[in-house]
XYZ file of C-alpha atoms in Angstrom:
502
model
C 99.549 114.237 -69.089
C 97.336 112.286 -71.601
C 96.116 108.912 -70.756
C 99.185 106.282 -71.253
C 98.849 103.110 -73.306
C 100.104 101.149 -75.858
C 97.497 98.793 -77.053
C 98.371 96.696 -80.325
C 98.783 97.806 -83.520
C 95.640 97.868 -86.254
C 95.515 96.113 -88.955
C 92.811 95.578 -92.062
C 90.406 98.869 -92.161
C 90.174 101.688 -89.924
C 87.541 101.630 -86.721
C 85.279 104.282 -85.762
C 86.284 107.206 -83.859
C 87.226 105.833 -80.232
C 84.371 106.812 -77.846
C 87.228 108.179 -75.542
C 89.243 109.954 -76.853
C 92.023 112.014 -75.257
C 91.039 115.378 -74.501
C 92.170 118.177 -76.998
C 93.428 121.207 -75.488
C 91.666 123.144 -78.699
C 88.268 121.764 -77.387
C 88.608 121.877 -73.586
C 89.709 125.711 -73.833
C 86.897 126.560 -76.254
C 83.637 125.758 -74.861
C 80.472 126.471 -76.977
C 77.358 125.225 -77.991
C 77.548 123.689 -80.725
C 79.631 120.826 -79.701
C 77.098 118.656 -79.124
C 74.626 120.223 -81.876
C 71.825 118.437 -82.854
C 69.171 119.873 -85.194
C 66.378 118.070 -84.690
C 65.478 115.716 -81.914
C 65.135 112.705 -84.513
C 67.609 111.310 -87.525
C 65.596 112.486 -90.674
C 65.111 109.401 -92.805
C 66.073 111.025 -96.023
C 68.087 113.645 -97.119
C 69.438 115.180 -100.676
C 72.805 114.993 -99.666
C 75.008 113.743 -96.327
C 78.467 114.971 -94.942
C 80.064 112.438 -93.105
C 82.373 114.541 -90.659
C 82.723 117.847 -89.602
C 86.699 118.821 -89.983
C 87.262 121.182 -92.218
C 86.790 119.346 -95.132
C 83.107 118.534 -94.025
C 82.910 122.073 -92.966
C 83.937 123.702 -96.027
C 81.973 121.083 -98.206
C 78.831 121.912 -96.185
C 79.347 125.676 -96.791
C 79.861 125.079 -100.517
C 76.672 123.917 -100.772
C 74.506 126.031 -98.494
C 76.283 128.718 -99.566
C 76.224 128.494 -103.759
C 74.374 125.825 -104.536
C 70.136 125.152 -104.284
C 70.749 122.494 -102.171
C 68.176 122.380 -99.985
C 68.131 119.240 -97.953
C 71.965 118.618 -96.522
C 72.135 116.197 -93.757
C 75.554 116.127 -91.578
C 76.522 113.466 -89.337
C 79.658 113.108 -86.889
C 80.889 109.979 -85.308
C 81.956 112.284 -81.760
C 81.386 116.375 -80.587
C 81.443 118.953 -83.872
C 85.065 118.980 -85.272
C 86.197 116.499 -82.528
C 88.762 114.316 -85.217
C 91.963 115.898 -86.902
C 90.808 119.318 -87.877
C 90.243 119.968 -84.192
C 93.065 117.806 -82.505
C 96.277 119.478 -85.081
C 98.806 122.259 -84.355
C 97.134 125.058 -86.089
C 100.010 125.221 -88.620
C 99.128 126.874 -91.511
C 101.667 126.962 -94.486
C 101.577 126.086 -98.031
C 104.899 123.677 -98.955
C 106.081 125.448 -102.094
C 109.958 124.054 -102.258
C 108.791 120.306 -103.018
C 105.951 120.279 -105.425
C 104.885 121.169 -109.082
C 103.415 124.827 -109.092
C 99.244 123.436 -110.194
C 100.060 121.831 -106.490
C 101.821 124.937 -105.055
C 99.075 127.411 -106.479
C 96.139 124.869 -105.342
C 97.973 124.864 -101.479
C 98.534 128.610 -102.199
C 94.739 128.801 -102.731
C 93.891 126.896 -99.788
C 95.930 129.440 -98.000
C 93.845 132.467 -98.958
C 90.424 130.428 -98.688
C 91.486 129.733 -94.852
C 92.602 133.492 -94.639
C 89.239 134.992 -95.841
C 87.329 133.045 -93.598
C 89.409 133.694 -90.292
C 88.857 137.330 -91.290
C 85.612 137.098 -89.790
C 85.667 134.376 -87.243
C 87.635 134.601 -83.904
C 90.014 131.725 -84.266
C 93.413 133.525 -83.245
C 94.791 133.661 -87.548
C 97.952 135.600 -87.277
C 100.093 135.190 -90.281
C 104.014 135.041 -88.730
C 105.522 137.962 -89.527
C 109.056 135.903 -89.977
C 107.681 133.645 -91.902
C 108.240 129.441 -91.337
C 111.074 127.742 -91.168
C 111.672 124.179 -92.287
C 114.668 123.105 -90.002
C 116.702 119.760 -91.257
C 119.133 117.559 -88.623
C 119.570 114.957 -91.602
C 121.698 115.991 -94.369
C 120.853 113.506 -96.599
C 117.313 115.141 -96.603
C 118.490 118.355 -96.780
C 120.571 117.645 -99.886
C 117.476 116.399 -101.250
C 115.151 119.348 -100.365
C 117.682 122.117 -101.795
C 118.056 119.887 -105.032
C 113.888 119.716 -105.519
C 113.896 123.322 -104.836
C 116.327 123.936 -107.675
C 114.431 121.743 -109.728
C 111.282 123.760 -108.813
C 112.839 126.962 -109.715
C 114.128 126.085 -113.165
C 110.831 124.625 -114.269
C 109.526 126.447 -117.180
C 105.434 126.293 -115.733
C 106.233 127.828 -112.869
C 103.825 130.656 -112.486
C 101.971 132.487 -109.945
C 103.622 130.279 -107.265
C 106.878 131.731 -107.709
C 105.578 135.055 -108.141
C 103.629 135.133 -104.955
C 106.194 133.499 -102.736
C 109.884 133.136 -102.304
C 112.222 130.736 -100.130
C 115.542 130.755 -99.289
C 118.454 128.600 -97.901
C 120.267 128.819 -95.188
C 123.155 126.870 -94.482
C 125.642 129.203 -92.111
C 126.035 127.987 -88.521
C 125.277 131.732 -87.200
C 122.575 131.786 -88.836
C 121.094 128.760 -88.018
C 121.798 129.936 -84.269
C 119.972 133.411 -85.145
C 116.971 130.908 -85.991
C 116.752 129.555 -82.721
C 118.094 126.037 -84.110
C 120.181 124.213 -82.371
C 120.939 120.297 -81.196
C 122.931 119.499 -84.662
C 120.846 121.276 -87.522
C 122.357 121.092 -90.576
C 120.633 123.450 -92.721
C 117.110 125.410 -93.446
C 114.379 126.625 -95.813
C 112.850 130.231 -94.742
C 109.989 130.485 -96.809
C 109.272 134.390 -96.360
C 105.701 134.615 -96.986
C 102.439 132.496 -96.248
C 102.606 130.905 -93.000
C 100.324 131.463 -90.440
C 98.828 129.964 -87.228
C 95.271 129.645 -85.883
C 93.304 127.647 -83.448
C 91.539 125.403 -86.253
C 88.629 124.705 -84.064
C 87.810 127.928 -83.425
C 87.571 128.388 -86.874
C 85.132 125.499 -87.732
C 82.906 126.143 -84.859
C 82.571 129.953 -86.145
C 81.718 128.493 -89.422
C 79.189 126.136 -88.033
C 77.257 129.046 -85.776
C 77.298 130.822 -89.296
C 75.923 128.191 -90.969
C 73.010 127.278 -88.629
C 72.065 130.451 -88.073
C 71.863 131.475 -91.801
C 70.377 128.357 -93.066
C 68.283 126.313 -90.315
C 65.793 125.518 -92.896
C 68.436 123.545 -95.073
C 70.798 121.620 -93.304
C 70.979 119.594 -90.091
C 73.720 119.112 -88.180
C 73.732 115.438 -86.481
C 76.734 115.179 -83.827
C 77.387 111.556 -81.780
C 76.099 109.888 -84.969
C 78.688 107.082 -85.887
C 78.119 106.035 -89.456
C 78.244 102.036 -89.449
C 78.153 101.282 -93.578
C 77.015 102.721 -96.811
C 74.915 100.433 -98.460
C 73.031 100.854 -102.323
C 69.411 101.536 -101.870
C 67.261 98.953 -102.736
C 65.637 100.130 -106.159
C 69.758 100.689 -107.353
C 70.556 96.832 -107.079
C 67.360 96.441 -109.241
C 69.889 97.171 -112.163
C 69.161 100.910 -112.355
C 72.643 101.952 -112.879
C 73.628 102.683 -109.111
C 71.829 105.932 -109.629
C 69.237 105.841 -106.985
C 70.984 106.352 -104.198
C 72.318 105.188 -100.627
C 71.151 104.017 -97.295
C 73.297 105.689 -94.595
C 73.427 103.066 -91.150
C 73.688 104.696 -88.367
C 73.131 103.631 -84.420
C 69.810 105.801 -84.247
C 68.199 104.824 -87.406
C 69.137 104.837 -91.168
C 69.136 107.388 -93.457
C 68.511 107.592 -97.199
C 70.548 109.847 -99.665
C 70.700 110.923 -103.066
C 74.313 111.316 -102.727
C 77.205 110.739 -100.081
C 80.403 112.756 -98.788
C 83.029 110.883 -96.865
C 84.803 113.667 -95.204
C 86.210 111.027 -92.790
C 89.976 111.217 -93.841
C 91.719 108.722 -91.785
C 88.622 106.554 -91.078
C 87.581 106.225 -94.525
C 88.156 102.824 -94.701
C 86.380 101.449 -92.461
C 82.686 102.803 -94.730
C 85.299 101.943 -98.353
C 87.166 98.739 -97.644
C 88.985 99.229 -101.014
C 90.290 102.237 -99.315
C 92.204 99.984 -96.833
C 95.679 100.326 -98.554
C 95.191 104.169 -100.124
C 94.643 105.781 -96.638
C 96.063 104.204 -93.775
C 95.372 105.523 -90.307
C 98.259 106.760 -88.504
C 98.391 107.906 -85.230
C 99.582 111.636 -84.270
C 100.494 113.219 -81.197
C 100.400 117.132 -80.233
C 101.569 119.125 -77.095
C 100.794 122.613 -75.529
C 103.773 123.818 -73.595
C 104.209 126.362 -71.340
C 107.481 128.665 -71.997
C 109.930 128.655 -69.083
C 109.455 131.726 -67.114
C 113.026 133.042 -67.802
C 111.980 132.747 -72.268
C 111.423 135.596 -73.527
C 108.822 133.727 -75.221
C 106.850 134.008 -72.409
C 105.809 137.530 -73.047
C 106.328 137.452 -76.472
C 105.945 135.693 -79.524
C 107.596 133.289 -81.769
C 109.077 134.723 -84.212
C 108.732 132.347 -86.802
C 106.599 128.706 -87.673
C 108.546 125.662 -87.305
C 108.909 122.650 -88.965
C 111.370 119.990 -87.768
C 112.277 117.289 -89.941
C 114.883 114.571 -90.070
C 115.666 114.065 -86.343
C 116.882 111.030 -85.186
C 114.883 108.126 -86.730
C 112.158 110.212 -88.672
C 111.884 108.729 -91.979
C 110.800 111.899 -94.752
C 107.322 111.403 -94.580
C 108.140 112.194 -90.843
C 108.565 115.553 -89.434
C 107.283 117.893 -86.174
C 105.681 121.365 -86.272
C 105.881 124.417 -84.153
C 103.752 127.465 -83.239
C 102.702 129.775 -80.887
C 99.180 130.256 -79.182
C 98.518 134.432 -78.714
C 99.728 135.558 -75.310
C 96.467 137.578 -72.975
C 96.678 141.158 -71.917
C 94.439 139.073 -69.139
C 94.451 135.970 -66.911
C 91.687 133.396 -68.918
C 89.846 131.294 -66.046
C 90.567 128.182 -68.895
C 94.009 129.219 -70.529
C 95.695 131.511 -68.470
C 97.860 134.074 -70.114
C 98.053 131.693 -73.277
C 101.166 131.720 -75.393
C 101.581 128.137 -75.410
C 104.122 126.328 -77.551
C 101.954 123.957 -79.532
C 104.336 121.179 -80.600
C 103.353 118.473 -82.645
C 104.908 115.279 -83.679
C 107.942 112.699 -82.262
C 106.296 109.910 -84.061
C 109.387 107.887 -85.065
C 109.442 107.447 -80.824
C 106.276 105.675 -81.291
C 106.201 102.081 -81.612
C 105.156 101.220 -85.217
C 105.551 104.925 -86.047
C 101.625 105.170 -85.062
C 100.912 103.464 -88.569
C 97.665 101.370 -88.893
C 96.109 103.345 -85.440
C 92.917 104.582 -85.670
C 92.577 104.887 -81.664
C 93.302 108.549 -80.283
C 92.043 107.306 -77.010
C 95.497 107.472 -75.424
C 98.833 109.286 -75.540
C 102.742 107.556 -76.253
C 104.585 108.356 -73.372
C 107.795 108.429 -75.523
C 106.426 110.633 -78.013
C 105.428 112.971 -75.119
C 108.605 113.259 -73.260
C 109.920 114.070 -77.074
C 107.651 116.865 -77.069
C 108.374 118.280 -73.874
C 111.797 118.439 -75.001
C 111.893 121.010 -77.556
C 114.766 122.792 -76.121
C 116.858 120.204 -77.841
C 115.943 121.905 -81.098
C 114.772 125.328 -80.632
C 116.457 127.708 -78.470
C 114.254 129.252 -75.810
C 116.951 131.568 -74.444
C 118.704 129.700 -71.688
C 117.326 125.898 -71.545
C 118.700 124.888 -74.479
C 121.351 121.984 -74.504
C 122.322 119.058 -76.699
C 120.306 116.091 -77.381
C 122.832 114.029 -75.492
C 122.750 115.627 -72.806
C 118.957 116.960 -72.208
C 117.311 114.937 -69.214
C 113.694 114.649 -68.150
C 114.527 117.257 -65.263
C 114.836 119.884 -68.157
C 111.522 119.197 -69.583
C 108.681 121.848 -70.336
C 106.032 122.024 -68.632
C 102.892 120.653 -70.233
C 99.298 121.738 -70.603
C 97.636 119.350 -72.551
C 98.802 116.478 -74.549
C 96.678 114.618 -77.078
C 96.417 112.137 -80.137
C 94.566 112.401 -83.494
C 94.286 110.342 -86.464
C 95.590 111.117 -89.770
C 94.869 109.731 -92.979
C 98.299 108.648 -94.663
C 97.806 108.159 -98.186
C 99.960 105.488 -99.972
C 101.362 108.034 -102.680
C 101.200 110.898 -100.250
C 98.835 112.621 -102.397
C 95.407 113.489 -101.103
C 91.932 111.172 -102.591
C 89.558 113.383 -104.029
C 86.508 113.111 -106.249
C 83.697 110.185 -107.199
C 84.299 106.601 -106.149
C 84.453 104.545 -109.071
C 81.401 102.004 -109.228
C 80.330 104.261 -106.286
C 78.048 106.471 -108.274
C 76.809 109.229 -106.212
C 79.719 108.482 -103.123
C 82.100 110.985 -102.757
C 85.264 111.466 -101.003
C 87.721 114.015 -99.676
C 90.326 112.280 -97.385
C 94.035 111.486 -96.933
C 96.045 114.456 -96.595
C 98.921 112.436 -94.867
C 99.537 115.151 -92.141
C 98.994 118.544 -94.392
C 95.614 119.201 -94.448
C 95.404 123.082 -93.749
C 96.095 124.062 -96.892
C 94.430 120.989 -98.894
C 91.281 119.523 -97.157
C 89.137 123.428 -97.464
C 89.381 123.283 -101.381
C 88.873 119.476 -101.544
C 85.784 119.658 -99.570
C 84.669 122.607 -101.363
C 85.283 121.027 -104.756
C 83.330 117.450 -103.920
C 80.359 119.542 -103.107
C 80.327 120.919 -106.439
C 80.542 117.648 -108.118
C 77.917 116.157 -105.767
C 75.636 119.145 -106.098
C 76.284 118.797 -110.255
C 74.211 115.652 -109.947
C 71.496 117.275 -108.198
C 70.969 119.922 -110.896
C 70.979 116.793 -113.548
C 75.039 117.304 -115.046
C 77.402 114.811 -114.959
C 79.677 115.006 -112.324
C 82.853 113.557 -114.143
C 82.742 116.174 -116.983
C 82.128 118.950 -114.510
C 85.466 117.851 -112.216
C 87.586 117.311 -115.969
C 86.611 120.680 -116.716
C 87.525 122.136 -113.368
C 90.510 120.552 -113.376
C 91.237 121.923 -116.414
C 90.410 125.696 -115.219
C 92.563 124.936 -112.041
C 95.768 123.690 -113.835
C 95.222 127.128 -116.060
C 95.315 129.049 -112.631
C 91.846 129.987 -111.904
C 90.181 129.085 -108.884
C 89.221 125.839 -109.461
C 89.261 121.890 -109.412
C 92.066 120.280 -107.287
C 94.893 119.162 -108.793
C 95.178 116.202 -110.976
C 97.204 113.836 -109.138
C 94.014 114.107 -106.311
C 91.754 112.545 -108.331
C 90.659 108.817 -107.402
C 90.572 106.449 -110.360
C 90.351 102.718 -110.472
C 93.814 102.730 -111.738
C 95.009 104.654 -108.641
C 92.930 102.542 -106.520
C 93.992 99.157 -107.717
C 97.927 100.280 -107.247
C 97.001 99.861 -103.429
C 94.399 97.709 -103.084
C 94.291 94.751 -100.905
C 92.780 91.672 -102.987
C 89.567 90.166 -102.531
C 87.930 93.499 -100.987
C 84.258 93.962 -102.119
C 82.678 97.384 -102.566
C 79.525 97.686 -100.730
């Protein structure tokens, strides 16, 4: 059990990352060293270029630049412990939505996918790509309705292109079948995308990443964790009328820090460093599980077969849904984990008061939402504990291993905010993924290190995103797509009056 609590609802920008926060069962089964990394004894006072978190946006923005650009002086700094915030605290779901979106979106997710792939080729964070594919389950048929008619849509769009090639889905609205799914508890119908959906333990991955990293290139980057960022302010010489070009002072509880240029890789905290961000990325509270199969599953000795996504039960609006996979099961009792093969179950916000929206404290768990959680045989059948909704009591719960919060970043058009700040000149930000960050934050932190690291070779950053943008809506590896970009116009949709920029 996580620690219970129900303190009130945020308003006005995001807080820092609590000081407390509930214990990840990603983190507490993976101990290493680099959790509480610090390079050097001492904050530097200066650096090229600073990362503001270490998810895997950070991550992958950090390896961008150490890794194809002469970058040479790349400060990172994290509020907690190395990849303590979403990246570490999600479900390890890994699967590109391709029934919902345009195809530049479903071939930039479908990107995303492979990037993530490559990587876990050569790190030890558990990727297994589900051999049965995901399924998106739906218990509201007004959603439903609504999914099948954008996938029709989707499918009879002329500029579809390597997306449908490369992937397929299909509906499934027969009763058996659903059964054969393992659905149950009133489902009304399904999406089985075939292809591209995987699982993987997230942290593992970004702490394999980080040993890489440190160990390759000591000499040009320093890792900074338990470093809260307080503000971004101008540097003095840039409110001398130089154009905003000369740079930023990063505060920060051990000292300040200046920089040529600044990533905010903070997703659901942005706002509390970009105040104009206060409407465009709202923090939003999110609750995960690790359950432990009944003894009698077969589930218990083997896997899964499929990913899960659960959407449209009870009061979840469509923004709203929960996810489902399975942790690898030991030939060997772990000291930490066991035999593995938990169920790691994420969601039941609509049980949350407020939905979670507007929290930006993962120091505590909804008891609700966990009982929810623990109740997954009211959707999926784990061969003999399944029973109806109405009838499920707490007596038929799953056992629990860990339970935990994290903050997402909602964004206010559901699209993620990527690219230069306007008026920000040299601030950058990645953030926002409302929930589905696996297979958008990799590419979005990869792609605002190439704009930053533009302006350190003397380009301008704009015309090198426009033209990468460009490239990517051709197909080619790429820009992000264009409904990402941040623009004043974008901004100002959202915007809360009378914020100031710093």
């Amino acid at each position: 059990m996580g620690d219970a609590g129900q303190p009130p609802i945020q308003t006005g920008p995001a807080g820092l990352p609590s000081l407390n926060p509930t214990k990840s069962f990603w983190q507490t089964s993976h101990p290493n060293p680099i959790t509480h990394h610090r390079s050097t004894e001492y904050l530097p006072t200066k650096a090229s270029i600073v990362v503001i978190g270490t998810g895997i946006s950070g991550t992958f923005a950090t390896h961008e630049l150490l890794n194809h650009h002469k970058v040479n002086d790349i400060l990172v700094l994290e509020a907690r412990t190395t990849c303590s915030a979403a990246t570490g605290r999600n479900g390890g779901h890994c699967r590109p939505l391709i029934h919902s979106q345009r195809a530049g979106i479903i071939d930039f997710e479908m990107r995303n996918y492979r990037a993530v792939k490559a990587l876990a080729q050569n790190a030890e964070c558990d990727f297994r790509e589900v051999p049965g594919g995901g399924c998106l389950g739906f218990w509201n048929r007004v959603y439903f309705e609504e999914a099948k008619a954008s996938l029709s849509i989707r499918r009879d769009e002329d500029e579809i292109t390597a997306s449908k090639q490369n992937a397929s889905i299909r509906v499934v609205e027969d009763p058996k079948e659903l059964k054969a799914l393992g659905l149950t508890g009133g489902v009304v119908g399904a999406l089985i995308q075939d292809d591209f959906a995987a699982s993987l333990s997230p942290y593992k991955l970004i702490i394999s990443m980080w040993k890489g990293m440190l160990d390759d290139f000591a000499n040009r980057v320093n890792l900074q964790t338990e470093t809260p960022v307080t503000k971004i302010t101008r540097a003095p010489a840039a409110a001398e009328g130089d154009g905003g070009q000369s740079g930023w002072i990063v505060h920060t509880p051990r000292g300040d820090v200046y920089a040529d240029q600044v990533i905010l890789a903070t997703n659901g905290y942005t706002s509390h460093l970009l105040p104009e961000f206060e409407a465009c990325i709202v923090p939003t509270q999110a609750q995960m599980s690790a359950l432990i199969p009944p003894r009698e599953s077969p589930y218990s000795k083997t896997l899964i077969p499929m990913s899960y996504g659960f959407e449209g039960v009870g009061t979840q609006d469509r923004v709203m849904s929960d996810y489902l996979v399975q942790n690898p099961i030991l030939e060997y009792e772990d000291p930490v984990v066991g035999r593995g093969g938990h169920l790691m179950f994420g969601g039941g916000r609509h049980e949350v008061r407020g939905n979670g929206v507007g929290v930006s404290d993962d120091s505590y768990v909804d008891e609700d939402a966990e009982v929810y959680l623990r109740g997954l045989p009211a959707r999926l059948i784990l061969a003999g504990t399944e029973t109806e909704p109405e009838t499920q009591t707490k007596t038929e719960l799953l056992d629990i291993a860990g339970s935990w919060t994290g903050i997402i970043g909602h964004s206010a058009d559901e699209y993620p905010w990527v690219g230069g700040v306007p008026e920000l000149e040299g601030v950058f930000v990645c953030a926002g993924y409302t929930g589905h960050g696996m297979t958008n934050a990799g590419l979005c932190g990869r792609h605002v290190a190439r704009l930053a690291a533009s302006i350190q070779r003397g380009e301008d950053w704009q015309q090198v995103q426009d033209r990468e943008i460009e490239l990517g809506e051709r197909g080619e590896d790429a820009g992000v797509p264009r409904e990402y970009v941040i623009t004043t116009e974008r901004i100002n949709a959202f915007a809360l009056m009378g914020r100031e920029t710093p």
